[in-house]
Coordinates of C-alpha atoms in Angstrom, one line a residue:
M28 CA -3.0 -61.6 -52.9
T29 CA -6.3 -60.6 -51.2
L30 CA -6.5 -61.4 -47.5
T31 CA -9.4 -63.7 -46.5
I32 CA -10.9 -63.2 -43.1
A33 CA -12.8 -66.0 -41.4
S34 CA -16.3 -65.0 -40.0
A35 CA -15.3 -66.2 -36.6
D36 CA -12.3 -63.9 -36.6
L37 CA -14.5 -61.0 -37.8
R38 CA -17.0 -61.6 -35.0
R39 CA -14.2 -61.6 -32.4
V40 CA -12.6 -58.4 -33.8
F41 CA -15.9 -56.6 -34.0
L42 CA -16.9 -57.5 -30.4
H43 CA -13.4 -56.4 -29.3
L44 CA -13.6 -53.1 -31.1
Q45 CA -17.1 -52.5 -29.7
G46 CA -16.0 -53.0 -26.1
L47 CA -17.7 -56.4 -25.5
S48 CA -14.6 -58.4 -25.0
D49 CA -13.4 -56.3 -22.0
Q50 CA -13.9 -57.5 -18.5
P51 CA -17.2 -55.9 -17.6
G52 CA -16.6 -55.7 -13.9
R53 CA -13.5 -53.4 -14.1
R54 CA -14.4 -50.2 -12.3
I55 CA -14.6 -47.1 -14.4
D56 CA -15.1 -43.4 -13.5
R57 CA -16.6 -40.7 -15.6
N58 CA -13.5 -40.4 -17.8
G59 CA -13.8 -44.2 -18.4
V60 CA -17.3 -43.7 -19.6
H61 CA -16.1 -40.9 -22.0
E62 CA -13.4 -43.3 -23.3
M63 CA -16.0 -46.0 -23.9
I64 CA -18.3 -43.6 -25.9
D65 CA -15.3 -42.4 -27.9
R66 CA -14.4 -46.0 -28.7
L67 CA -17.9 -46.7 -29.9
G68 CA -18.2 -43.5 -31.9
F69 CA -21.6 -42.6 -30.4
V70 CA -24.4 -44.1 -28.3
Q71 CA -28.0 -44.1 -29.6
V72 CA -30.6 -42.3 -27.5
D73 CA -34.1 -43.7 -27.2
S74 CA -37.1 -42.9 -24.9
I75 CA -38.4 -46.4 -24.3
N76 CA -38.0 -47.1 -20.6
T77 CA -39.6 -50.5 -20.0
V78 CA -36.4 -51.5 -18.2
T79 CA -33.8 -48.8 -18.8
R80 CA -33.2 -46.4 -21.7
A81 CA -31.1 -47.6 -24.6
H82 CA -28.1 -45.3 -24.0
H83 CA -27.7 -46.5 -20.4
Q84 CA -28.2 -50.2 -21.4
I85 CA -25.5 -49.9 -24.2
L86 CA -23.0 -48.6 -21.6
F87 CA -24.0 -51.0 -18.8
S88 CA -23.7 -54.1 -21.1
R89 CA -20.0 -53.2 -21.5
N90 CA -19.3 -52.3 -18.0
Q91 CA -21.4 -53.2 -15.0
T92 CA -19.9 -50.5 -12.8
Y93 CA -21.4 -47.8 -15.1
R94 CA -24.0 -45.5 -13.5
E95 CA -26.4 -43.1 -15.2
D96 CA -25.2 -40.0 -13.4
Q97 CA -21.8 -40.5 -15.0
L98 CA -23.3 -39.9 -18.5
T99 CA -25.4 -36.9 -17.2
G100 CA -22.2 -35.3 -15.8
L101 CA -20.3 -35.7 -19.1
L102 CA -23.2 -34.2 -21.1
E103 CA -24.5 -31.4 -18.9
R104 CA -21.5 -30.4 -16.7
D105 CA -18.3 -31.4 -18.5
R106 CA -19.7 -30.8 -22.0
A107 CA -17.5 -33.6 -23.2
L108 CA -20.4 -35.0 -25.2
F109 CA -23.2 -33.5 -27.2
E110 CA -26.5 -34.7 -28.6
N111 CA -27.4 -34.7 -32.3
W112 CA -28.3 -37.0 -35.1
T113 CA -26.5 -40.0 -36.7
H114 CA -28.9 -42.6 -38.1
D115 CA -31.0 -41.6 -35.1
A116 CA -30.7 -39.3 -32.1
S117 CA -27.3 -40.0 -30.4
I118 CA -24.8 -38.9 -27.9
I119 CA -21.5 -38.0 -29.6
P120 CA -18.0 -37.0 -28.3
A121 CA -17.7 -33.2 -28.5
A122 CA -14.4 -33.5 -30.3
A123 CA -16.4 -34.7 -33.3
Y124 CA -18.6 -31.5 -33.4
P125 CA -16.6 -29.8 -36.3
Y126 CA -17.4 -32.8 -38.6
W127 CA -21.1 -32.5 -37.7
R128 CA -21.1 -29.0 -39.2
H129 CA -21.1 -30.6 -42.6
R130 CA -24.2 -32.7 -41.6
F131 CA -25.9 -29.5 -40.3
A132 CA -25.4 -27.8 -43.7
R133 CA -26.9 -30.9 -45.5
E134 CA -29.8 -31.1 -43.0
Q135 CA -30.6 -27.4 -43.6
K136 CA -31.0 -28.0 -47.3
R137 CA -33.0 -31.3 -46.8
L138 CA -35.3 -30.0 -44.1
K139 CA -36.0 -26.6 -45.4
A140 CA -38.4 -27.7 -48.0
R141 CA -40.0 -30.3 -45.8
W142 CA -40.4 -28.4 -42.5
T143 CA -40.7 -24.7 -43.5
N144 CA -43.9 -25.7 -45.3
W145 CA -45.4 -27.6 -42.4
H146 CA -49.1 -28.6 -42.8
G147 CA -49.5 -25.9 -45.5
H148 CA -48.0 -23.0 -43.4
D149 CA -44.9 -21.0 -44.0
F150 CA -42.6 -21.7 -41.0
H151 CA -39.9 -19.2 -41.7
D152 CA -41.3 -16.7 -39.3
E153 CA -41.9 -19.4 -36.6
I154 CA -38.3 -20.5 -36.9
E155 CA -37.1 -16.9 -36.5
R156 CA -39.3 -16.4 -33.5
V157 CA -38.2 -19.6 -31.8
H158 CA -34.5 -18.9 -32.5
A159 CA -34.9 -15.3 -31.1
H160 CA -36.6 -16.6 -28.0
V161 CA -33.8 -19.1 -27.2
R162 CA -31.1 -16.4 -28.0
D163 CA -32.8 -13.9 -25.7
N164 CA -34.1 -16.1 -22.9
G165 CA -31.6 -19.0 -22.7
P166 CA -32.6 -22.6 -22.1
S167 CA -36.0 -23.4 -23.6
R168 CA -38.4 -26.3 -23.9
A169 CA -41.1 -27.1 -26.4
R170 CA -43.7 -26.2 -23.8
D171 CA -42.4 -22.6 -23.9
F172 CA -43.9 -22.3 -27.4
D173 CA -46.8 -24.7 -27.6
S174 CA -49.6 -24.8 -25.1
E175 CA -50.9 -28.0 -23.5
R176 CA -54.2 -27.4 -25.4
D177 CA -52.4 -27.4 -28.7
R178 CA -50.4 -30.6 -28.1
K179 CA -51.6 -33.9 -29.7
E180 CA -50.5 -37.5 -29.5
P181 CA -46.7 -38.2 -29.7
G182 CA -45.1 -38.5 -33.2
W183 CA -43.4 -36.1 -35.5
W184 CA -46.5 -35.9 -37.7
N185 CA -48.3 -34.3 -34.7
W186 CA -45.6 -31.8 -33.8
Q187 CA -46.9 -28.3 -33.2
P188 CA -45.2 -25.2 -34.6
G189 CA -42.8 -24.5 -31.7
K190 CA -41.7 -28.1 -31.4
T191 CA -41.1 -28.3 -35.2
A192 CA -39.0 -25.1 -35.2
L193 CA -36.9 -26.4 -32.3
E194 CA -36.3 -29.7 -34.0
Y195 CA -35.3 -27.9 -37.2
L196 CA -32.9 -25.6 -35.5
W197 CA -31.4 -28.5 -33.5
R198 CA -30.8 -30.7 -36.5
C199 CA -29.3 -27.7 -38.4
G200 CA -26.9 -27.0 -35.5
E201 CA -28.3 -23.6 -34.6
I202 CA -29.3 -24.8 -31.1
A203 CA -28.1 -27.7 -29.0
V204 CA -29.5 -29.9 -26.2
T205 CA -28.1 -28.4 -23.0
A206 CA -29.9 -30.8 -20.6
R207 CA -32.9 -33.1 -20.3
E208 CA -35.7 -33.0 -17.7
N209 CA -37.8 -36.2 -17.5
F210 CA -36.2 -37.0 -20.8
A211 CA -37.6 -33.8 -22.5
K212 CA -35.0 -31.9 -24.3
I213 CA -33.9 -28.4 -23.1
Y214 CA -32.2 -26.3 -25.8
D215 CA -29.8 -23.4 -25.9
L216 CA -27.7 -21.7 -28.5
S217 CA -25.0 -24.1 -29.7
E218 CA -22.2 -21.6 -28.9
R219 CA -23.4 -21.6 -25.3
V220 CA -23.4 -25.5 -25.1
I221 CA -20.5 -26.7 -27.2
P222 CA -17.0 -26.0 -25.8
S223 CA -15.4 -23.1 -27.8
G224 CA -12.4 -25.1 -28.9
H225 CA -14.7 -27.5 -30.8
F226 CA -17.4 -25.1 -31.7
G227 CA -15.1 -22.7 -33.5
Q228 CA -13.1 -25.4 -35.4
Q229 CA -13.7 -25.8 -39.1
V230 CA -12.7 -28.8 -41.3
S231 CA -12.7 -29.1 -45.1
Q232 CA -15.1 -31.2 -47.1
A233 CA -12.3 -33.6 -48.0
D234 CA -11.1 -33.9 -44.3
F235 CA -14.7 -34.4 -43.3
I236 CA -15.2 -37.4 -45.7
D237 CA -11.9 -38.9 -44.8
W238 CA -12.6 -38.7 -41.0
A239 CA -16.1 -40.1 -41.3
C240 CA -15.0 -43.1 -43.4
R241 CA -11.7 -43.8 -41.6
S242 CA -13.3 -43.5 -38.1
A243 CA -16.2 -45.8 -39.1
L244 CA -13.8 -48.4 -40.5
E245 CA -11.6 -48.2 -37.4
K246 CA -14.6 -49.1 -35.3
L247 CA -16.0 -51.8 -37.6
G248 CA -12.7 -53.4 -38.4
V249 CA -13.9 -54.8 -41.7
A250 CA -16.8 -53.3 -43.8
T251 CA -18.2 -52.6 -47.2
H252 CA -18.4 -49.1 -48.5
G253 CA -22.2 -49.2 -47.7
E254 CA -21.6 -50.2 -44.1
I255 CA -18.9 -47.5 -43.8
A256 CA -21.4 -44.9 -45.0
A257 CA -24.2 -46.2 -42.7
F258 CA -22.1 -46.2 -39.5
Y259 CA -22.4 -42.4 -38.8
D260 CA -24.9 -41.7 -41.6
L261 CA -22.7 -38.6 -42.3
V262 CA -21.6 -39.4 -45.9
T263 CA -23.4 -40.9 -48.8
P264 CA -22.6 -44.4 -50.1
D265 CA -21.1 -42.8 -53.2
E266 CA -18.8 -40.7 -51.1
A267 CA -17.7 -43.7 -49.1
K268 CA -17.2 -45.8 -52.3
A269 CA -15.0 -43.0 -53.8
W270 CA -13.0 -42.9 -50.5
C271 CA -12.5 -46.7 -50.5
T272 CA -11.3 -46.6 -54.1
Q273 CA -8.9 -43.8 -53.3
E274 CA -7.5 -45.4 -50.2
K275 CA -7.5 -49.0 -51.4
G276 CA -4.0 -50.4 -51.1
R277 CA -2.8 -47.3 -49.3
S278 CA -4.3 -46.9 -45.9
I279 CA -7.0 -49.6 -46.2
L280 CA -6.9 -53.2 -47.4
P281 CA -9.2 -55.0 -49.8
V282 CA -10.3 -58.3 -48.1
E283 CA -12.7 -61.1 -48.5
I284 CA -14.9 -62.4 -45.7
A285 CA -15.3 -66.2 -45.8
T286 CA -18.8 -67.5 -45.1
E287 CA -19.2 -70.3 -42.6
A288 CA -21.6 -72.1 -45.0
G289 CA -18.9 -72.3 -47.6
G290 CA -20.5 -69.9 -50.1
K291 CA -18.8 -67.2 -52.2
P292 CA -16.6 -64.9 -50.0
R293 CA -17.9 -61.3 -49.5
A294 CA -15.7 -58.5 -50.7
A295 CA -15.0 -55.7 -48.2
F296 CA -12.3 -53.3 -46.9
A297 CA -10.3 -53.5 -43.7
R298 CA -8.2 -51.3 -41.5
A299 CA -4.5 -51.4 -42.6
D300 CA -3.6 -53.1 -39.3
I301 CA -6.3 -55.7 -39.4
R302 CA -3.8 -58.6 -39.0
E303 CA -2.5 -57.2 -35.8
V304 CA -6.1 -56.5 -34.6
I305 CA -7.1 -60.1 -35.3
D306 CA -4.1 -61.4 -33.4
A307 CA -4.7 -59.0 -30.4
A308 CA -8.5 -59.5 -30.1
P309 CA -9.3 -61.6 -27.1
E310 CA -12.1 -64.1 -26.8
P311 CA -15.2 -62.5 -25.3
P312 CA -16.0 -63.4 -21.7
A313 CA -18.2 -66.4 -21.2
R314 CA -20.8 -64.5 -19.2
M315 CA -24.3 -63.7 -20.5
R316 CA -25.0 -60.1 -21.4
V317 CA -28.3 -58.4 -22.1
L318 CA -28.0 -56.0 -25.1
S319 CA -30.1 -53.1 -26.0
P320 CA -32.2 -53.5 -29.2
F321 CA -30.3 -50.4 -30.3
D322 CA -26.8 -51.7 -29.4
P323 CA -24.1 -50.9 -32.0
V324 CA -23.6 -54.6 -32.6
L325 CA -27.2 -54.9 -33.8
R326 CA -27.8 -51.5 -35.3
D327 CA -27.0 -52.6 -38.9
R328 CA -29.5 -55.5 -38.9
K329 CA -28.3 -57.1 -42.1
R330 CA -24.7 -57.1 -41.0
A331 CA -25.6 -58.5 -37.7
E332 CA -27.5 -61.3 -39.4
R333 CA -24.5 -62.1 -41.6
L334 CA -22.1 -62.0 -38.7
F335 CA -24.1 -63.7 -36.0
G336 CA -26.9 -65.5 -37.8
F337 CA -29.3 -63.5 -35.7
A338 CA -32.4 -62.0 -37.3
Y339 CA -33.7 -59.1 -35.2
R340 CA -36.3 -56.4 -35.7
I341 CA -37.9 -53.9 -33.4
E342 CA -41.6 -54.7 -32.9
V343 CA -42.6 -51.6 -31.1
F344 CA -44.8 -50.4 -34.0
V345 CA -46.1 -53.9 -34.9
P346 CA -49.6 -54.6 -33.7
A347 CA -49.5 -56.9 -30.6
P348 CA -51.3 -59.8 -32.3
K349 CA -48.7 -59.8 -35.2
R350 CA -45.6 -59.7 -33.1
T351 CA -43.3 -62.7 -33.3
Y352 CA -41.7 -62.0 -29.9
G353 CA -42.7 -58.8 -28.0
Y354 CA -42.9 -55.0 -27.8
Y355 CA -39.3 -54.4 -26.7
V356 CA -37.2 -57.6 -26.6
F357 CA -33.6 -57.7 -25.5
P358 CA -31.0 -59.9 -27.4
L359 CA -28.7 -62.0 -25.3
L360 CA -24.9 -62.3 -26.0
E361 CA -22.9 -65.2 -24.7
K362 CA -19.2 -65.2 -25.8
D363 CA -19.4 -64.4 -29.5
R364 CA -22.8 -65.8 -30.0
L365 CA -26.3 -64.3 -29.8
V366 CA -28.1 -67.1 -28.1
G367 CA -31.6 -65.8 -27.6
R368 CA -33.8 -62.9 -26.6
V369 CA -35.7 -62.0 -23.4
D370 CA -38.8 -59.9 -22.8
M371 CA -38.8 -58.2 -19.4
I372 CA -40.2 -55.2 -17.7
C373 CA -39.4 -53.2 -14.5
R374 CA -42.5 -53.3 -12.2
R375 CA -41.2 -50.3 -10.4
A376 CA -44.1 -50.0 -7.8
E377 CA -43.2 -53.6 -6.7
G378 CA -39.5 -53.3 -7.0
V379 CA -39.4 -56.3 -9.4
L380 CA -37.7 -57.0 -12.7
E381 CA -40.2 -59.4 -14.3
V382 CA -39.1 -61.7 -17.0
T383 CA -42.1 -62.4 -19.1
A384 CA -40.5 -64.6 -21.8
F385 CA -37.2 -66.1 -23.0
W386 CA -36.7 -67.5 -26.5
P387 CA -33.5 -69.4 -27.2
E388 CA -32.2 -69.4 -30.7
K389 CA -32.6 -72.7 -32.6
G390 CA -30.0 -75.2 -31.3
V391 CA -29.4 -73.4 -28.0
R392 CA -30.2 -75.5 -24.9
L393 CA -30.9 -73.8 -21.6
G394 CA -28.8 -76.2 -19.5
E395 CA -27.8 -75.6 -15.9
G396 CA -24.6 -73.6 -16.8
R397 CA -26.4 -71.3 -19.3
L398 CA -29.4 -70.9 -17.0
A399 CA -27.0 -69.9 -14.2
R400 CA -25.3 -67.3 -16.4
L401 CA -28.7 -65.9 -17.5
E402 CA -29.9 -65.6 -13.9
A403 CA -26.7 -63.9 -12.9
E404 CA -27.1 -61.3 -15.7
L405 CA -30.8 -60.7 -14.8
A406 CA -29.7 -60.1 -11.1
R407 CA -27.2 -57.6 -12.4
M408 CA -29.9 -55.9 -14.4
A409 CA -32.2 -55.7 -11.4
R410 CA -29.5 -54.1 -9.3
F411 CA -28.7 -51.6 -12.1
T412 CA -32.3 -50.6 -12.5
G413 CA -32.9 -50.3 -8.7
M414 CA -35.2 -53.4 -8.5
D415 CA -35.1 -55.6 -5.4
R416 CA -35.5 -58.9 -7.1
V417 CA -36.1 -60.8 -10.4
R418 CA -39.4 -62.6 -11.0
L419 CA -39.9 -65.2 -13.7
A420 CA -43.5 -65.2 -15.0
D421 CA -45.3 -68.4 -15.6
G422 CA -44.4 -70.0 -18.9
W423 CA -41.4 -67.7 -19.4
R424 CA -39.4 -70.3 -21.3
R425 CA -40.6 -70.4 -24.9
D426 CA -39.8 -72.5 -27.9
P427 CA -37.7 -70.9 -30.6
A428 CA -39.9 -68.9 -33.0
G429 CA -40.4 -70.2 -36.5

């Protein structure tokens, strides 16, 4: 008989596996930050810094004792983590590097046609030149190859030859990010960045697919084969589907997810120990938490909407008059519910975290208790970002959109 899992249980399990049911005030050191990233699988990196960058926000939302220099130390000194690509640029445990070798091989095939014929030019010689420069000179930046005069507006379509070659070599695993300076990447040869025990390790294609699918399901708890493939973006949906078919009834369980509206259950797969995980998963803390727009809980937008009834999209590239909410709006988690979104910005010259707008979800009232929880979280955000105080802009409370 197929196990049926209630949506409420799945939400509770997912938040638990994603570290959002832990007590966020428990003090952690650098090793604790490493354990947190290992638990998540990876942390997405993003350059937008209206309040704090996505990777820092993701970690802070799980533990309010986290500090940015802990992540820098793990990346640049301990080499316990490395930067590369999942569905986007991400920080990944170094122990996973051998599995990324398979991604590098695929990226080389995919990108060779696209980037070695960049704007009508043959880039083979440029790639060789840039690689030789990094090999002979050590840590290198894009500015070492492209002059200020040649640079254009940001965007991959405006990359100059040196930047394009660096990105190609990075995505193909020939070079790695050794450090960042004002968020700009500094590269070196991968063998000089990745610890030798991980760099020299090889895994078979079968072991690679098994790890990518099994690890994803462990962190999701319950998922479809498409969601498993999308988690790391390492394997194809067909590869994930074949793995699920092979492991069904052996190391994973076929399950059905009950819908709260009483519709047809959704077929999926679960970890073999899902019953024990459901029993052990605690209720999330009652406090309010500000999530990054790139938080793992929200990364798969369709899954998040099914689980939480919360429709979210990034409006960074939407023209301002057409935005429903704002440029970079933060979702708010309370217990197991996404209760609203807040638009805010650090006015660093003033030392102020300014809240420009808050939109509750439909049916969510901002009573005294919830307002107190929101104000407490905003105060924590201000302290984390080095701001002296929180300022609520005029008209900051908004009606639910739509």
